[in-house]
Amino acid sequence: MLPKITIVQNNHCQGKCSANWPPRTGNITVEIAVTNNISAIILPRRSRSNKSRATEAAKMRVPLLILGGGPAGYAAAFRAADGGSPVTLVESEPKLGGTCLLHGCIPSKSLLHVARVIAEASEVEAAGIVFDSPRIDLNGLRSHQSKLIQKLSTGLDQLVRRRKVTRIHARGSFEDSETLRLEGEHESIPSDRILKFDRCIVATGSVSVPCR
C-alpha cells in the first residue's frame, strides 16, 4: 500500500513532497514525478540527512580516551569498562603492555629467573645433588622470552575484546584540551586522524633523557 502523498510543490513534471510512512510518525522528503492524473512515483533521496551527518560526527567523539596501553593505561581501561563507561584506548605499539611487558620488566625477570635456576642448581651440590655445567643456548633463551611476551600480550588482547574496549593503534598528540591527532597507518585510525574526547587519561609512561 502506497503512503499518503501531500504535494508541497509542483513544477509541471517534478516536485517535492512529504510523505507519512505508517507506522512511523513524522515526515520524510522524497522526489516525485507527477503525471496528468496526479499519480506519483516515489523516488527516495539517497543523500544523507542532517541526522545521519550528526551521527557520523558523533562517532568521532568518545566519552573516555586513554592514551597509552601500558600497565597504567590498560588497568584504567579495564576499570572504567567494568564500571560501564565506553572506553577508547590509543597505543603506538602493535602490542599492549608498554615498556614493562614488551621491553623492560618481564623480559628482564625472565632472564633473572633463568639465572636463579642456574644458581640454585649449583647451591644444591651441598646436599649431594650434582648437575653438569649448564650450556646456554641464546636463541632458545630469546625464543623463551618472545613466547612469554606473546602469551601475556595475547591475554591482554582477550581482556580488551571481552570488555569491548575500542583499541586504536596510533601515536597520539594533543591539539587542544579535547582533541587528539593520530599518527600512523593502521586501519583502526579514523580517516581524518582526529579524535575528540570528553575526558582523557594520560598513561604514556616516560623515557630517559641523556645527561648533558
Short mmCIF file of C-alpha atoms in Angstrom, two decimals:
data_model
loop_
_atom_site.label_atom_id
_atom_site.label_comp_id
_atom_site.label_asym_id
_atom_site.label_seq_id
_atom_site.Cartn_x
_atom_site.Cartn_y
_atom_site.Cartn_z
CA MET A 1 0.00 0.00 0.00
CA LEU A 2 1.43 3.41 -1.02
CA PRO A 3 1.78 6.08 1.64
CA LYS A 4 -0.35 9.15 1.62
CA ILE A 5 1.34 11.85 -0.50
CA THR A 6 0.97 15.57 0.18
CA ILE A 7 2.34 17.67 -2.68
CA VAL A 8 4.34 20.64 -1.46
CA GLN A 9 5.50 21.99 -4.80
CA ASN A 10 4.70 21.06 -8.39
CA ASN A 11 6.73 22.30 -11.37
CA HIS A 12 4.84 20.64 -14.26
CA CYS A 13 6.54 17.24 -14.13
CA GLN A 14 8.58 17.23 -10.93
CA GLY A 15 8.27 18.49 -7.42
CA LYS A 16 8.87 17.72 -3.77
CA CYS A 17 6.53 16.19 -1.28
CA SER A 18 6.37 14.97 2.27
CA ALA A 19 5.02 11.52 2.98
CA ASN A 20 3.85 9.86 6.17
CA TRP A 21 5.05 6.26 6.25
CA PRO A 22 2.99 4.12 8.71
CA PRO A 23 3.61 3.08 11.36
CA ARG A 24 6.35 5.66 11.90
CA THR A 25 5.43 9.25 12.65
CA GLY A 26 6.91 12.35 11.09
CA ASN A 27 7.68 13.33 7.52
CA ILE A 28 10.37 12.25 5.10
CA THR A 29 11.42 14.11 1.98
CA VAL A 30 11.14 12.30 -1.36
CA GLU A 31 11.23 13.29 -5.02
CA ILE A 32 8.18 12.57 -7.19
CA ALA A 33 7.27 12.59 -10.87
CA VAL A 34 3.76 13.90 -11.36
CA THR A 35 1.59 12.87 -14.34
CA ASN A 36 -1.58 14.47 -15.69
CA ASN A 37 -3.63 12.21 -13.43
CA ILE A 38 -1.69 13.43 -10.38
CA SER A 39 -0.27 9.96 -9.73
CA ALA A 40 3.26 9.83 -8.35
CA ILE A 41 6.34 7.65 -8.44
CA ILE A 42 8.22 7.76 -5.17
CA LEU A 43 12.00 8.15 -5.51
CA PRO A 44 13.64 8.25 -2.05
CA ARG A 45 16.56 10.61 -1.72
CA ARG A 46 19.94 8.93 -1.36
CA SER A 47 21.72 11.92 0.12
CA ARG A 48 22.47 11.80 3.84
CA SER A 49 20.13 13.61 6.16
CA ASN A 50 21.27 16.09 8.76
CA LYS A 51 20.63 13.43 11.38
CA SER A 52 22.95 10.92 9.70
CA ARG A 53 25.66 13.57 9.38
CA ALA A 54 25.30 14.37 13.06
CA THR A 55 25.51 10.68 13.91
CA GLU A 56 28.67 10.30 11.85
CA ALA A 57 30.23 13.30 13.55
CA ALA A 58 29.27 11.95 16.97
CA LYS A 59 31.20 8.75 16.26
CA MET A 60 34.40 10.78 16.20
CA ARG A 61 33.92 11.86 19.83
CA VAL A 62 34.46 9.43 22.70
CA PRO A 63 33.44 9.76 26.35
CA LEU A 64 36.74 8.43 27.74
CA LEU A 65 40.08 8.30 25.94
CA ILE A 66 43.11 6.56 27.41
CA LEU A 67 46.45 7.43 25.84
CA GLY A 68 48.94 4.63 26.49
CA GLY A 69 48.49 0.86 26.70
CA GLY A 70 50.95 0.02 29.46
CA PRO A 71 50.13 -1.28 32.97
CA ALA A 72 48.55 2.03 34.00
CA GLY A 73 46.67 2.51 30.72
CA TYR A 74 45.12 -0.91 30.31
CA ALA A 75 44.34 -1.15 34.04
CA ALA A 76 42.45 2.16 33.83
CA ALA A 77 40.67 1.00 30.66
CA PHE A 78 39.51 -2.24 32.29
CA ARG A 79 38.37 -0.47 35.45
CA ALA A 80 36.38 2.12 33.50
CA ALA A 81 34.85 -0.51 31.19
CA ASP A 82 33.82 -2.61 34.19
CA GLY A 83 32.06 0.48 35.50
CA GLY A 84 30.03 0.77 32.30
CA SER A 85 31.91 3.55 30.53
CA PRO A 86 32.70 3.29 26.80
CA VAL A 87 36.49 3.33 26.54
CA THR A 88 38.85 4.09 23.65
CA LEU A 89 42.48 3.06 24.12
CA VAL A 90 45.22 4.57 21.92
CA GLU A 91 48.60 2.80 21.87
CA SER A 92 51.53 3.30 19.49
CA GLU A 93 52.97 -0.21 19.94
CA PRO A 94 51.48 -3.15 18.00
CA LYS A 95 51.01 -4.99 21.30
CA LEU A 96 49.63 -3.87 24.64
CA GLY A 97 51.74 -3.97 27.76
CA GLY A 98 54.01 -0.95 27.44
CA THR A 99 57.69 -0.91 28.30
CA CYS A 100 57.13 -3.16 31.31
CA LEU A 101 55.81 -6.12 29.35
CA LEU A 102 57.43 -5.62 25.96
CA HIS A 103 60.92 -4.32 26.75
CA GLY A 104 61.62 -3.95 30.46
CA CYS A 105 60.27 -5.76 33.49
CA ILE A 106 59.00 -9.03 32.04
CA PRO A 107 61.95 -9.73 29.67
CA SER A 108 64.39 -8.87 32.48
CA LYS A 109 62.59 -11.03 35.02
CA SER A 110 62.60 -13.98 32.63
CA LEU A 111 66.42 -13.74 32.48
CA LEU A 112 66.64 -13.32 36.25
CA HIS A 113 64.55 -16.44 36.71
CA VAL A 114 66.88 -18.46 34.47
CA ALA A 115 69.91 -17.11 36.33
CA ARG A 116 68.33 -18.02 39.65
CA VAL A 117 67.68 -21.60 38.50
CA ILE A 118 71.35 -21.94 37.49
CA ALA A 119 72.42 -20.59 40.87
CA GLU A 120 70.12 -22.99 42.74
CA ALA A 121 71.44 -25.92 40.72
CA SER A 122 74.90 -25.02 41.96
CA GLU A 123 73.76 -24.50 45.55
CA VAL A 124 72.23 -27.99 45.89
CA GLU A 125 75.69 -29.52 45.48
CA ALA A 126 76.00 -29.07 49.24
CA ALA A 127 73.09 -31.51 49.60
CA GLY A 128 74.80 -34.10 47.41
CA ILE A 129 72.99 -33.31 44.16
CA VAL A 130 75.38 -32.51 41.34
CA PHE A 131 74.45 -31.23 37.87
CA ASP A 132 76.68 -30.85 34.85
CA SER A 133 77.73 -27.33 33.97
CA PRO A 134 74.86 -25.57 32.14
CA ARG A 135 75.02 -24.90 28.41
CA ILE A 136 73.35 -21.64 27.44
CA ASP A 137 71.52 -21.54 24.12
CA LEU A 138 71.00 -17.85 23.37
CA ASN A 139 68.50 -18.50 20.58
CA GLY A 140 66.46 -20.73 22.86
CA LEU A 141 66.62 -18.11 25.61
CA ARG A 142 65.38 -15.38 23.26
CA SER A 143 62.62 -17.67 22.00
CA HIS A 144 61.50 -18.29 25.60
CA GLN A 145 61.33 -14.52 26.16
CA SER A 146 59.31 -13.95 22.99
CA LYS A 147 56.83 -16.70 23.82
CA LEU A 148 56.31 -15.32 27.31
CA ILE A 149 55.71 -11.79 25.99
CA GLN A 150 53.33 -13.09 23.30
CA LYS A 151 51.35 -15.11 25.85
CA LEU A 152 50.86 -12.18 28.20
CA SER A 153 50.12 -9.72 25.39
CA THR A 154 47.54 -12.09 23.87
CA GLY A 155 45.89 -12.30 27.29
CA LEU A 156 45.56 -8.52 27.36
CA ASP A 157 44.03 -8.53 23.87
CA GLN A 158 41.42 -11.02 25.05
CA LEU A 159 40.55 -8.82 28.03
CA VAL A 160 40.21 -5.81 25.73
CA ARG A 161 37.76 -7.65 23.48
CA ARG A 162 35.84 -9.10 26.41
CA ARG A 163 35.29 -5.64 27.87
CA LYS A 164 34.51 -4.12 24.45
CA VAL A 165 37.30 -1.54 24.72
CA THR A 166 37.90 0.22 21.39
CA ARG A 167 41.59 -0.03 20.57
CA ILE A 168 43.38 2.29 18.13
CA HIS A 169 46.94 1.54 17.06
CA ALA A 170 48.41 5.02 16.63
CA ARG A 171 50.63 7.65 18.16
CA GLY A 172 48.62 10.50 19.65
CA SER A 173 49.44 14.14 20.19
CA PHE A 174 47.20 16.78 21.74
CA GLU A 175 45.92 19.65 19.62
CA ASP A 176 43.85 21.15 22.42
CA SER A 177 42.13 20.12 25.65
CA GLU A 178 39.62 17.89 23.86
CA THR A 179 41.30 16.88 20.58
CA LEU A 180 43.87 14.20 19.84
CA ARG A 181 45.64 13.93 16.49
CA LEU A 182 46.52 10.38 15.48
CA GLU A 183 49.65 9.40 13.56
CA GLY A 184 50.22 6.07 11.87
CA GLU A 185 48.95 3.84 9.07
CA HIS A 186 46.85 1.27 10.91
CA GLU A 187 43.31 0.61 9.71
CA SER A 188 41.89 1.42 13.16
CA ILE A 189 42.78 5.12 12.71
CA PRO A 190 39.84 7.34 11.59
CA SER A 191 40.17 8.77 8.10
CA ASP A 192 40.52 12.36 9.35
CA ARG A 193 43.06 11.28 12.03
CA ILE A 194 41.23 13.34 14.65
CA LEU A 195 39.69 12.02 17.85
CA LYS A 196 37.54 14.20 20.11
CA PHE A 197 37.08 13.24 23.74
CA ASP A 198 35.20 14.32 26.85
CA ARG A 199 37.80 13.02 29.31
CA CYS A 200 41.31 11.70 28.85
CA ILE A 201 43.69 9.66 31.00
CA VAL A 202 47.33 10.17 30.01
CA ALA A 203 49.27 6.97 30.72
CA THR A 204 52.19 7.30 28.31
CA GLY A 205 54.92 6.50 30.81
CA SER A 206 58.31 8.18 30.44
CA VAL A 207 61.57 7.94 28.54
CA SER A 208 65.07 8.65 29.76
CA VAL A 209 66.78 11.89 28.76
CA PRO A 210 70.55 11.86 28.14
CA CYS A 211 72.53 13.88 30.66
CA ARG A 212 74.37 16.91 29.31
#
